[in-house]
XYZ file of N, CA and C in Angstrom:
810
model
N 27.984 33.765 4.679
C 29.214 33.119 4.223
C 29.674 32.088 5.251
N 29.736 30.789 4.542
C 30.761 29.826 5.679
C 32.200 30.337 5.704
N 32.674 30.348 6.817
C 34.016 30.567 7.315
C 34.577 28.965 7.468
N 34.264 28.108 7.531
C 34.789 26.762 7.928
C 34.671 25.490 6.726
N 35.449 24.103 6.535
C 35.505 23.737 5.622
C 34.467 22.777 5.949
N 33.532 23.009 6.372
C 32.106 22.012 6.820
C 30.193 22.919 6.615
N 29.634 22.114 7.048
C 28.615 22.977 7.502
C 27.157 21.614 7.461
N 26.869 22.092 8.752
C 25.525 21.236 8.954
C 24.215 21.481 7.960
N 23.457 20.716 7.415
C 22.098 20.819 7.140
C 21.437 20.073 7.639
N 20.439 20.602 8.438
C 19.549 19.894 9.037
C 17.921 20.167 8.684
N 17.131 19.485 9.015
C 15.774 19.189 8.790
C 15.571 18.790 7.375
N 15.938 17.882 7.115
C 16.075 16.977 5.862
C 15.395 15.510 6.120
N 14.465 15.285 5.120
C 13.892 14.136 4.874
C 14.363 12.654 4.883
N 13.875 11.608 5.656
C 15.327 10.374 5.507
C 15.181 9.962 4.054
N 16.026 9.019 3.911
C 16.304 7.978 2.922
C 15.980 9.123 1.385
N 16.456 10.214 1.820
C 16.146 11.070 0.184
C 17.487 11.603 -0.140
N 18.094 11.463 -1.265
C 19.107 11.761 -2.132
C 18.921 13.277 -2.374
N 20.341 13.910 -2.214
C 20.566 15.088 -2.315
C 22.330 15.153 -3.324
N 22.132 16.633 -4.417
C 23.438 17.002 -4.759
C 23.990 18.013 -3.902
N 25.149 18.385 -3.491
C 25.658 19.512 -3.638
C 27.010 20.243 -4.362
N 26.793 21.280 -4.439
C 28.131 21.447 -4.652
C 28.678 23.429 -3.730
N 30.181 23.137 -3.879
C 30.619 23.938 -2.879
C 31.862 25.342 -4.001
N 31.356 26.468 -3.390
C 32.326 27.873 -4.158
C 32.949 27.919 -3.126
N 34.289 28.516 -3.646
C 35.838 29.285 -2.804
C 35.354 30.746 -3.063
N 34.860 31.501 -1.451
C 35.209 32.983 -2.125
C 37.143 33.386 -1.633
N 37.123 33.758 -2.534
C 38.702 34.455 -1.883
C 38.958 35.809 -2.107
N 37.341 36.293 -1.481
C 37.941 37.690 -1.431
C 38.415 38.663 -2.862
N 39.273 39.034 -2.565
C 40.006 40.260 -4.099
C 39.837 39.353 -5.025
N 40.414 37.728 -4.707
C 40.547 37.330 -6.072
C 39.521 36.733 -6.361
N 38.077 37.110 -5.593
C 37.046 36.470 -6.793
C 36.498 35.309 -6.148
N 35.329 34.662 -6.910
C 34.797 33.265 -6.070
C 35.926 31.883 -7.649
N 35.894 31.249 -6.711
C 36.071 29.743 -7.863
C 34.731 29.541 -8.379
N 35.317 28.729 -9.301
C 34.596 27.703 -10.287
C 33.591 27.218 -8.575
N 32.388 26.603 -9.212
C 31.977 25.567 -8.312
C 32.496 24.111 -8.583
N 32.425 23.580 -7.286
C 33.188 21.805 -7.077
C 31.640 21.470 -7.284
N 31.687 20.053 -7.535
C 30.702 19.382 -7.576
C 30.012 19.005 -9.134
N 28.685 17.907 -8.980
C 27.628 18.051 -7.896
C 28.441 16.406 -6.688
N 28.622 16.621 -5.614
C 28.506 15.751 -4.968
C 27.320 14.908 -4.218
N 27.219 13.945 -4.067
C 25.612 13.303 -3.837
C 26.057 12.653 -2.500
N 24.693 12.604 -1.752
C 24.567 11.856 -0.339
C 23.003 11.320 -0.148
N 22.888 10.854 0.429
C 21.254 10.115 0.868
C 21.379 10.439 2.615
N 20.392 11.029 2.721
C 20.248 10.435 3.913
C 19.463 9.052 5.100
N 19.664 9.153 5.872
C 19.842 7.765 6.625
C 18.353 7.640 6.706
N 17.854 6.425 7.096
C 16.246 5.554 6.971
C 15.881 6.254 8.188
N 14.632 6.452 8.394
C 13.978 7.108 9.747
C 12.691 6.740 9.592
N 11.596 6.766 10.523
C 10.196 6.589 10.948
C 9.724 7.663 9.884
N 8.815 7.107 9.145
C 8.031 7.735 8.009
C 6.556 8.159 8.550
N 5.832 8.886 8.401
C 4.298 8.989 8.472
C 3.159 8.381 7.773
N 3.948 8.313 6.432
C 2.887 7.865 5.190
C 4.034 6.767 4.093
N 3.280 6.357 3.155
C 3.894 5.484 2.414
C 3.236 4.713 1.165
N 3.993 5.679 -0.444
C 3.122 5.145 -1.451
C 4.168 4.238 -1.947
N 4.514 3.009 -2.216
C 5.506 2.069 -2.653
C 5.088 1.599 -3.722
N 5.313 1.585 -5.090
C 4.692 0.870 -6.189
C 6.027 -0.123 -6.799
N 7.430 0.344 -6.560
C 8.276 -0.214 -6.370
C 8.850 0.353 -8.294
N 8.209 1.221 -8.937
C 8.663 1.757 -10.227
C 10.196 2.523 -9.911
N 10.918 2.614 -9.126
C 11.521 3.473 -8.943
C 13.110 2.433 -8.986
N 12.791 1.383 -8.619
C 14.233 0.474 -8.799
C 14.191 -0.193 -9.534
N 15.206 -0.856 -9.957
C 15.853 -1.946 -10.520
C 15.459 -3.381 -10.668
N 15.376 -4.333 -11.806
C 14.738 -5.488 -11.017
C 15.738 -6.430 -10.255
N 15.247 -7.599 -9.614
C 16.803 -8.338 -9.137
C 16.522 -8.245 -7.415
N 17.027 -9.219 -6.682
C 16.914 -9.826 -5.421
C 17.402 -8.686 -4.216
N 16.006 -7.465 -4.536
C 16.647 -6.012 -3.852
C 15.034 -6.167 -3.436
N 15.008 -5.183 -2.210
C 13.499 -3.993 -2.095
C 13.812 -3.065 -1.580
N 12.892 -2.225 -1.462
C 13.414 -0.804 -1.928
C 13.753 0.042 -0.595
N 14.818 0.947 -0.611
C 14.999 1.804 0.862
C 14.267 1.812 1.708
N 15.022 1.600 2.572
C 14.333 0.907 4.067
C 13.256 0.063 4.378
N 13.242 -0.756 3.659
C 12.722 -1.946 3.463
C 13.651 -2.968 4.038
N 13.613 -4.167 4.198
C 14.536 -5.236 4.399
C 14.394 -6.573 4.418
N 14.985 -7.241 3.489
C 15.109 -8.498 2.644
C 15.561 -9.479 3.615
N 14.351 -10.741 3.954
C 14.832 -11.793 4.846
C 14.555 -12.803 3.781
N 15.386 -13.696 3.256
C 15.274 -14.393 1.996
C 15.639 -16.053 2.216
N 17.216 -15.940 3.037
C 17.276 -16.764 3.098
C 17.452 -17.989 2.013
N 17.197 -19.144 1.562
C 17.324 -19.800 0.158
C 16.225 -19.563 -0.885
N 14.733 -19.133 -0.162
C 13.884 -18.596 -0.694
C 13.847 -17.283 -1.979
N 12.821 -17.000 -2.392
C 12.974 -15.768 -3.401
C 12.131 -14.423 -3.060
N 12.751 -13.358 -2.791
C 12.303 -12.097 -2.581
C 12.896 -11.134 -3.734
N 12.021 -10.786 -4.587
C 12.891 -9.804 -6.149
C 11.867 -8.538 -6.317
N 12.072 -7.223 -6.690
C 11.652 -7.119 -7.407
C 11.528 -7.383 -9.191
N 10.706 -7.251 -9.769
C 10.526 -8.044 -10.773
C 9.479 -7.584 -11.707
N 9.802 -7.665 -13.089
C 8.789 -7.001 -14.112
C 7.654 -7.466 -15.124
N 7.514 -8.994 -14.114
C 6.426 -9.631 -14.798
C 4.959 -9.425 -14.270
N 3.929 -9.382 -14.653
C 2.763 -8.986 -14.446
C 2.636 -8.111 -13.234
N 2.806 -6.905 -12.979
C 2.804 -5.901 -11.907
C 1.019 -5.418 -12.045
N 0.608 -5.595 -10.539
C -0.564 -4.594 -10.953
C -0.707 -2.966 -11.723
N 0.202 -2.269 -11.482
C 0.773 -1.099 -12.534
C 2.105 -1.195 -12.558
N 2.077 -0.092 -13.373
C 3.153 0.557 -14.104
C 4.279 -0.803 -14.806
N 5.880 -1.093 -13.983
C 6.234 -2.121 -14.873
C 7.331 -2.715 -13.951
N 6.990 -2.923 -12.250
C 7.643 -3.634 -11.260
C 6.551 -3.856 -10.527
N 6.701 -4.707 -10.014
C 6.098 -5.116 -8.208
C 7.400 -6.055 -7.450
N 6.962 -6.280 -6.555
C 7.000 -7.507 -5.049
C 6.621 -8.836 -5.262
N 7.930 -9.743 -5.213
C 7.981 -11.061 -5.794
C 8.107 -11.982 -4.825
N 7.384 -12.700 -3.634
C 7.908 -13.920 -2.160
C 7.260 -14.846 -3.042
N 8.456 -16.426 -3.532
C 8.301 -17.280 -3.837
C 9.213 -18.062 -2.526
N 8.244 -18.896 -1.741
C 8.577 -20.443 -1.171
C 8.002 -22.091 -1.387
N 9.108 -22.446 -1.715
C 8.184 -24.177 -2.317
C 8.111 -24.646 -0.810
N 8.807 -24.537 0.476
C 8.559 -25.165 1.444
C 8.893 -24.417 2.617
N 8.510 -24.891 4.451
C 9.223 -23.713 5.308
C 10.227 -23.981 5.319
N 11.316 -24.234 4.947
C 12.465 -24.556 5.235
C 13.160 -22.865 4.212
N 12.644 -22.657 3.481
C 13.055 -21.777 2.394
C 11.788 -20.530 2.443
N 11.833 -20.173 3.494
C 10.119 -18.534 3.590
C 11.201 -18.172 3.572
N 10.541 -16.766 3.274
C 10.760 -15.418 2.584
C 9.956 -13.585 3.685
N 10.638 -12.988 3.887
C 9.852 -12.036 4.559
C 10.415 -10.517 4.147
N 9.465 -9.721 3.886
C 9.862 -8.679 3.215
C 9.141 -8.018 4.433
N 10.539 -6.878 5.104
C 9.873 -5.968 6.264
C 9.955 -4.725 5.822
N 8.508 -3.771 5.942
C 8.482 -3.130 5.721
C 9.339 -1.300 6.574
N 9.450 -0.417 6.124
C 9.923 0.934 6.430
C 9.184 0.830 8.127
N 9.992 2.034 8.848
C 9.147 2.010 10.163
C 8.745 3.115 9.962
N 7.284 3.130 10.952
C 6.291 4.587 10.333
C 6.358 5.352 12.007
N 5.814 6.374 12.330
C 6.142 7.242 13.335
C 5.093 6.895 13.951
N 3.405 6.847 13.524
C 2.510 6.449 13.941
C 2.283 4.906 14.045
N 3.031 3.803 14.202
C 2.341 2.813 14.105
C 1.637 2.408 15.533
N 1.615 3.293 16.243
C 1.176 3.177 18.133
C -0.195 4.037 17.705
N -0.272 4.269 17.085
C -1.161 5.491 16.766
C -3.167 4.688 16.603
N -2.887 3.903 16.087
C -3.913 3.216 15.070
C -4.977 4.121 14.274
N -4.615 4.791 13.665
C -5.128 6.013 12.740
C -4.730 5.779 11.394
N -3.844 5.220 11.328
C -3.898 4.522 10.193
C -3.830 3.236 9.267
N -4.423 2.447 7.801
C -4.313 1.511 7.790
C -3.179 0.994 6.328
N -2.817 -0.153 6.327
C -2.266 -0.847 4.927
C -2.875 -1.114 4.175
N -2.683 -0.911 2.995
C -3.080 -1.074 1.680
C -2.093 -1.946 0.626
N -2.173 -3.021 0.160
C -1.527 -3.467 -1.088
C -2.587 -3.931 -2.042
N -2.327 -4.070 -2.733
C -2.622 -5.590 -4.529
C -1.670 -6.937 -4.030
N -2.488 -7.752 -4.099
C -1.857 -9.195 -3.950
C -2.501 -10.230 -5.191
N -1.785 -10.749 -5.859
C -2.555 -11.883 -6.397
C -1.492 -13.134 -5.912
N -1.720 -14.564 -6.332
C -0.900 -15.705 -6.270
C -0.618 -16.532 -7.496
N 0.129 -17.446 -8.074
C 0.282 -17.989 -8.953
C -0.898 -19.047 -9.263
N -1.325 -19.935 -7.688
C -2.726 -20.633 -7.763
C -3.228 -20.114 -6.754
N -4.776 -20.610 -7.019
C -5.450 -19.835 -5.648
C -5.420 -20.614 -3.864
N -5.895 -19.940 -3.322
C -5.879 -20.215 -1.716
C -4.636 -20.694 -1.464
N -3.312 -19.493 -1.509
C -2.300 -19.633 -1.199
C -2.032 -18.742 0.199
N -1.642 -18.653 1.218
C -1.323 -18.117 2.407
C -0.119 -17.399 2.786
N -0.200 -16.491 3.065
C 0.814 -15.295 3.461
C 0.337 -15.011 4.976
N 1.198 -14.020 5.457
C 1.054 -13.665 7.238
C 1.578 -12.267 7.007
N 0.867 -11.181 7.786
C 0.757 -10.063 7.890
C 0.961 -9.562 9.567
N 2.531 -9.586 9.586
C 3.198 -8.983 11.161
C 3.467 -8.237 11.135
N 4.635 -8.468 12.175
C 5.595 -7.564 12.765
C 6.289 -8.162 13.296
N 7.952 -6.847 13.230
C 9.135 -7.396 14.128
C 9.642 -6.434 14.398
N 10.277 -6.279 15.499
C 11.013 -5.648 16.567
C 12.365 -5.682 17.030
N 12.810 -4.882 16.770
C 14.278 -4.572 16.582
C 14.899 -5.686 15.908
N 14.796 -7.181 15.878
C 15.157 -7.770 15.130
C 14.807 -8.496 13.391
N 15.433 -8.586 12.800
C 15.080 -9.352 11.539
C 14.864 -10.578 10.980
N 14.988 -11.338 12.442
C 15.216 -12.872 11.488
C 13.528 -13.486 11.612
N 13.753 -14.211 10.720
C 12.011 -15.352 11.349
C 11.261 -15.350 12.597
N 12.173 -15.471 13.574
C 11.911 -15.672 14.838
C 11.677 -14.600 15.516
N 11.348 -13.535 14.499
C 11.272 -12.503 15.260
C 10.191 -11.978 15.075
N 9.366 -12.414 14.034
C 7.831 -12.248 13.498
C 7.008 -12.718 14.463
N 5.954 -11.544 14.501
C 4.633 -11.903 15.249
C 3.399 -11.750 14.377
N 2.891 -12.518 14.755
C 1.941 -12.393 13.293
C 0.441 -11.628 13.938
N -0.457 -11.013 12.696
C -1.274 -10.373 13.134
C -2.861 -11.130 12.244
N -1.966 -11.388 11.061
C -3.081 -11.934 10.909
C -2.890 -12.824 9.663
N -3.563 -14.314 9.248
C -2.905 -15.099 8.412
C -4.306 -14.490 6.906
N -3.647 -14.103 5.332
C -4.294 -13.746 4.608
C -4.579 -15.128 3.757
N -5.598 -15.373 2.964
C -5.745 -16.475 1.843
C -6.104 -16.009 0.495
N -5.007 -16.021 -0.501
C -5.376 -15.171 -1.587
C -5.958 -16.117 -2.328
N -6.928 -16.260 -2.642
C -7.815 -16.723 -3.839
C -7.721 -16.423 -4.901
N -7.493 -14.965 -5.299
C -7.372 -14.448 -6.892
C -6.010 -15.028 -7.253
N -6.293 -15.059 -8.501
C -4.934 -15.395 -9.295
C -4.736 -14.387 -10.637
N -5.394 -13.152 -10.306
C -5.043 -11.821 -11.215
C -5.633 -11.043 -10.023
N -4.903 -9.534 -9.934
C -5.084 -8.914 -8.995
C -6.170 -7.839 -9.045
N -7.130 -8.156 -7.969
C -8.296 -7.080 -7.812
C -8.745 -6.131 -8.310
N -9.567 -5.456 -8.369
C -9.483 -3.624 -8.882
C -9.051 -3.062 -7.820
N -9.626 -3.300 -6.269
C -9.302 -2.690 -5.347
C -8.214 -3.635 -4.284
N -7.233 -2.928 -3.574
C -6.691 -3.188 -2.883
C -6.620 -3.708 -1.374
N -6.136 -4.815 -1.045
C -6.665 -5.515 0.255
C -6.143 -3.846 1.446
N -7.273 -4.280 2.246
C -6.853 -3.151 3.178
C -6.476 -3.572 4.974
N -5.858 -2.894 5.596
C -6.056 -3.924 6.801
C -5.641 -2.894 7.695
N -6.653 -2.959 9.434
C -6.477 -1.765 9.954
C -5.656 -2.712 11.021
N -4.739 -1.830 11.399
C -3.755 -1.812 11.954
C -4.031 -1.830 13.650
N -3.581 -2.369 14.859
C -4.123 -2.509 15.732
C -2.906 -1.434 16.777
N -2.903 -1.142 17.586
C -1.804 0.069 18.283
C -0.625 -1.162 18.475
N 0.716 -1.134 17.898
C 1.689 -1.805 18.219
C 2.907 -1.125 19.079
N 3.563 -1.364 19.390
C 5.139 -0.423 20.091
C 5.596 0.045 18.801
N 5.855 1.290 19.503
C 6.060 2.516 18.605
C 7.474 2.174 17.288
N 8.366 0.998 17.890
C 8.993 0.363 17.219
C 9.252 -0.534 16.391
N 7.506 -1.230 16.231
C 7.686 -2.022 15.526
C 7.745 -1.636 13.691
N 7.861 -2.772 13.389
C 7.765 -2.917 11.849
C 6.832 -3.611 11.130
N 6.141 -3.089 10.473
C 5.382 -4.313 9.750
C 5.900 -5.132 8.566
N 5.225 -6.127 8.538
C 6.427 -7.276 7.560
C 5.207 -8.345 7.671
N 5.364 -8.833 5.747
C 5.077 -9.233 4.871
C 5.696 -11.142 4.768
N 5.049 -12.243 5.204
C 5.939 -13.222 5.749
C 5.060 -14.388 4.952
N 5.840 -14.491 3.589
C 5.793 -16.256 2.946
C 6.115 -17.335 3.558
N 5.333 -17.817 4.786
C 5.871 -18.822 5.276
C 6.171 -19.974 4.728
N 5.721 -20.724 3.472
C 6.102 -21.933 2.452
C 5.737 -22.847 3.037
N 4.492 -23.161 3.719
C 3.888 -23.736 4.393
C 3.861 -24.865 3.430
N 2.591 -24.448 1.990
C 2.623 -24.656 0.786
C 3.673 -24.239 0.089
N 4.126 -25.057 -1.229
C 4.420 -23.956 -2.392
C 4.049 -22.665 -3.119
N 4.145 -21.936 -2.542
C 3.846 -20.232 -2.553
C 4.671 -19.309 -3.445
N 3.699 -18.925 -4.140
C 4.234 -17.749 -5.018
C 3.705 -17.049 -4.998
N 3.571 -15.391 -4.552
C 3.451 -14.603 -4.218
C 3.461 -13.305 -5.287
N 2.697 -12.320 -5.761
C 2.945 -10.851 -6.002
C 2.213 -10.113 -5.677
N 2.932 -8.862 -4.914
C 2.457 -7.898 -4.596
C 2.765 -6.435 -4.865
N 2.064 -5.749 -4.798
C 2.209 -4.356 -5.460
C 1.321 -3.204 -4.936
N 1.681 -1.810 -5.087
C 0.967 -0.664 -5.215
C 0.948 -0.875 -2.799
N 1.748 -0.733 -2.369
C 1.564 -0.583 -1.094
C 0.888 0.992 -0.434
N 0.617 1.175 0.862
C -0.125 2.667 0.763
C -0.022 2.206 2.223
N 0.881 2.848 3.254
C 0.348 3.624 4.453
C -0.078 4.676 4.431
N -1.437 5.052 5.336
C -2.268 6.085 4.899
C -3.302 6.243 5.896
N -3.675 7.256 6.428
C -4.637 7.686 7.444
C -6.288 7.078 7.580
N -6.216 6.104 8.271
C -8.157 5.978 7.776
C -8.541 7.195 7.663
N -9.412 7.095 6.611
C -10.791 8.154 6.815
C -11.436 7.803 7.841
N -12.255 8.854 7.881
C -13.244 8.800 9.046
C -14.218 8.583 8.497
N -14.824 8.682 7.603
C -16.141 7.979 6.503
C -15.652 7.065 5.960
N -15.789 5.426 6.738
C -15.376 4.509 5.589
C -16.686 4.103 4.807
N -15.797 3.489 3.454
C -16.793 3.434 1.871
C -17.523 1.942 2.315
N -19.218 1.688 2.191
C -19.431 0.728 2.099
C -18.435 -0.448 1.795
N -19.093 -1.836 2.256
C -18.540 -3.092 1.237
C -19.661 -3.843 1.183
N -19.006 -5.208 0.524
C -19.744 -6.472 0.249
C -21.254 -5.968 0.066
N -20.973 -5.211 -1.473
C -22.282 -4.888 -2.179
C -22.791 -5.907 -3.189
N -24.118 -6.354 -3.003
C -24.800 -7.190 -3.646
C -26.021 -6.475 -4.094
N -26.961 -7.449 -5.058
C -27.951 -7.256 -5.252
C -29.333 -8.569 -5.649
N -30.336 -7.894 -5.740
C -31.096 -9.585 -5.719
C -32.136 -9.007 -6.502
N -32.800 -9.374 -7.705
C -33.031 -8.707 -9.007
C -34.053 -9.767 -8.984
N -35.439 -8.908 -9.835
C -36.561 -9.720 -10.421
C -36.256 -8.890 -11.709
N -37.291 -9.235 -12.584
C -37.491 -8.782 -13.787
C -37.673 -7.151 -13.852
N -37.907 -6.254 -12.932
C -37.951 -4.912 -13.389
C -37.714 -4.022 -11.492
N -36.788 -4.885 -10.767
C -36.734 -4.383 -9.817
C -35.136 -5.101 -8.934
N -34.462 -4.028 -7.985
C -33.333 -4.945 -7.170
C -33.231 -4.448 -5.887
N -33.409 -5.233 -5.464
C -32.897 -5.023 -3.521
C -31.151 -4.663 -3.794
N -30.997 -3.592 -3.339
C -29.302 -3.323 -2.867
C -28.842 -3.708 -1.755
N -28.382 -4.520 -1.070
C -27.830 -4.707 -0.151
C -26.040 -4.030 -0.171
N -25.700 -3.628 1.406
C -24.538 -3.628 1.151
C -24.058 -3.716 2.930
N -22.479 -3.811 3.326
C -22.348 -3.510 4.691
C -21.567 -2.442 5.255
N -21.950 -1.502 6.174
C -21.746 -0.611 6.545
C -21.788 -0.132 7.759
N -20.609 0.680 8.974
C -21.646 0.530 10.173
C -22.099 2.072 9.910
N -22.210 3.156 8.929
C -22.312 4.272 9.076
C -24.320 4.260 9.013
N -25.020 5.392 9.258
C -26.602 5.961 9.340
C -26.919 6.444 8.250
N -26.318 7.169 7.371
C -27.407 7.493 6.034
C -26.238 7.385 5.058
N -26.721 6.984 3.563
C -26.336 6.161 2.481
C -26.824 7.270 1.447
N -26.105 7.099 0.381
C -26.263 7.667 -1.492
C -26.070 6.210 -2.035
N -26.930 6.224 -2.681
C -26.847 5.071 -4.426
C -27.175 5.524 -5.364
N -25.879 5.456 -6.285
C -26.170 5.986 -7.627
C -26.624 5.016 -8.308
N -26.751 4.428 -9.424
C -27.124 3.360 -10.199
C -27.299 4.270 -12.165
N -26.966 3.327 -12.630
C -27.591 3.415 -13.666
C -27.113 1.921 -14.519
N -27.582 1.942 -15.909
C -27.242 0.679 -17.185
C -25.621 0.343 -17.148
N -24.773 -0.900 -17.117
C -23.919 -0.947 -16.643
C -23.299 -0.433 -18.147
N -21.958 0.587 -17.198
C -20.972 1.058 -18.166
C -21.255 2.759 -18.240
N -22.317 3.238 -17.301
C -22.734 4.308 -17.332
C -21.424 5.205 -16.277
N -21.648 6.383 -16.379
C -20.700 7.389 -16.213
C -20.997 7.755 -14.060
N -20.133 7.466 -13.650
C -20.629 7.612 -12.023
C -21.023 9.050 -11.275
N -22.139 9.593 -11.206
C -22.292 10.649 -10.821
C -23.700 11.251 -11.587
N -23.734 10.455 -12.888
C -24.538 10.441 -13.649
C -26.244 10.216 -13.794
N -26.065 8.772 -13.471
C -26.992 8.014 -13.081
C -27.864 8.760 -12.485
N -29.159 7.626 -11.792
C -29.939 8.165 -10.427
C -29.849 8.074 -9.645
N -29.975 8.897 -8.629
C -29.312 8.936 -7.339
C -30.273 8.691 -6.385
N -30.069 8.187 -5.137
C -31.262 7.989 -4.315
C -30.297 8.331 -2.828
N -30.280 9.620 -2.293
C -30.226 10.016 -1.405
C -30.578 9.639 0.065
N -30.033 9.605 1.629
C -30.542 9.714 2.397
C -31.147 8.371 2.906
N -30.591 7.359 2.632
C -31.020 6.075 2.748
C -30.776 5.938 4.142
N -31.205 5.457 5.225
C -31.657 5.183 6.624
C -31.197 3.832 6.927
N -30.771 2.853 6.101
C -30.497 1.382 6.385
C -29.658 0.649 5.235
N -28.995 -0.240 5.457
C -28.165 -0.956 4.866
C -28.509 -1.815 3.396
N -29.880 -1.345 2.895
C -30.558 -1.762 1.681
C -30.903 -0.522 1.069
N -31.711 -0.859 -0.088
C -32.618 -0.127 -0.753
C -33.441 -0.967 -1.762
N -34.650 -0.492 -2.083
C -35.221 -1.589 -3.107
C -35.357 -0.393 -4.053
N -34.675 -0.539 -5.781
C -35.040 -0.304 -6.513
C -35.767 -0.809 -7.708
N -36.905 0.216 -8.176
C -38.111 -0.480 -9.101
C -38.168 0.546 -10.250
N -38.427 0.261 -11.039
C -38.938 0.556 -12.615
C -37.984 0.057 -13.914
N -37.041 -0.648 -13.406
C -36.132 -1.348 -14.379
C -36.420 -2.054 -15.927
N -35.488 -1.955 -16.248
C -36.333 -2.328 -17.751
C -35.253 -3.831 -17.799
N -36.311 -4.923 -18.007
C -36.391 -6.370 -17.729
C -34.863 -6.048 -18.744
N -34.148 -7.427 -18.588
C -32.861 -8.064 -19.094
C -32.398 -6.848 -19.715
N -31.797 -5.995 -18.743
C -30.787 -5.171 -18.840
C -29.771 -4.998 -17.817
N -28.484 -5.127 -17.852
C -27.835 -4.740 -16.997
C -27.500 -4.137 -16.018
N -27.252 -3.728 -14.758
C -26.831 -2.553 -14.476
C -25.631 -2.282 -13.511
N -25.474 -1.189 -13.205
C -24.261 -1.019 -12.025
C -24.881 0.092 -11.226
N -24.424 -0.358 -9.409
C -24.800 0.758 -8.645
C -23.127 1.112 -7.727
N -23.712 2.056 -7.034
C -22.465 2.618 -6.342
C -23.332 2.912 -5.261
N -22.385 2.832 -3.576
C -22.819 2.887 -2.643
C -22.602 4.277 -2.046
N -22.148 5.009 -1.469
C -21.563 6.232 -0.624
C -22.335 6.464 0.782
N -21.518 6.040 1.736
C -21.575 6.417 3.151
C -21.942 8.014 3.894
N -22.717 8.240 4.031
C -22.705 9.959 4.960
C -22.639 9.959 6.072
């Protein structure tokens, strides 16, 4: 029983919304009615992880808890036109620098850590449009961005897979942030964000192939020692296919193909 008209709760999650509500015992005469529900949030704090798809708000010149909007005359919205899912994303439109845009992201507990990396969906309105991928430190304005690395989006519909980017050990304070400089006229969307632990088995990339009439060299890049390729007729079921185990090097040559047919392979790292 509380004796007092207060009471602490502690070890609570930041930036998460809570109800409560509060009973009178009085003894002989019984408990009251309950008061409430009264609501509170608590305050933004260093996160570990981070799935942001941005479905959860409103559309309109906001982003989402503990996030923070450097806009300026520029445009930072969320917004419900072509989202890689569901039915919002992340909107940085600048026609020039005079008018960038920077969307900073939540602060994470590990970002000193480098164990883990970023993940979004980006497409642009035209292609080879330029964005900058920083950080800032205790402050928010422009001038407070350090940049880590300048991106060039080429697509102008967004990927299957998501740009990824490993993170280098920063002060335990920084922030990472998302910076339309309007170098160009830039229009920007982004979506489906993911702080998240590297694996320790990363998945092949930049898989190719080089095909004669009943045979294909697989190429792919990897720095891991032994490889799985599945393969089969494209549109086939993954797991399905044939598998070729135990691969020793960054190729494989497959043969017995049946001339002008399609196919699809899959890589897997061991």
């Amino acid at each position: 029983d509380i004796t007092m008209n207060s009471q602490l709760i502690s070890g609570l999650p930041p930036a998460t919304a809570y109800d409560f509500y509060v009973q009178a015992n009085c003894d002989a005469d019984g408990l009251s009615f309950w008061s409430g529900p009264f609501r509170f949030k608590t305050e933004c704090g260093p996160v570990a992880t981070l799935v942001e798809d941005f479905e959860s708000y409103a559309t309109g010149s906001i982003v989402p808890d503990c996030w923070t909007r450097v806009a300026g005359s520029g445009t930072l919205t969320i917004s419900a036109s072509t989202p890689a899912s569901g039915i919002r994303k992340l909107y940085l439109s600048a026609t020039s620098a005079t008018n960038k845009v920077m969307a900073i992201l939540p602060e994470f507990s590990n970002i000193d850590a480098e164990t883990h990396w970023l993940k979004f969906k980006v497409r642009a309105t035209t292609a080879n449009k330029v964005i900058k991928l920083g950080y800032v430190i205790e402050g928010t304005a422009f001038t407070d961005f350090t940049e880590l690395q300048s991106i060039t989006i080429t697509n102008t519909v967004y990927g299957e897979d998501p740009l990824t980017f490993d993170i280098p050990s920063l002060p335990s304070d920084a922030r990472l942030a998302i910076l339309n400089p309007g170098t160009t006229s830039t229009s920007v969307y982004l979506d489906d964000f993911t702080w998240e632990a590297k694996p320790s088995c990363l998945k092949p990339t930049a898989l190719t192939a080089c095909v004669t009439a009943t045979s294909s060299a697989l190429v792919w890049t990897s720095d891991a020692l032994l490889f799985n390729v599945n393969y089969g007729p494209t549109g086939f079921i993954q797991g399905q296919g044939i598998t070729v185990n135990n691969i020793d090097e960054n190729a494989t040559l497959i043969t017995g193909l049946t001339a002008q047919t399609e196919y699809e392979f899959y890589v897997q790292s061991n």
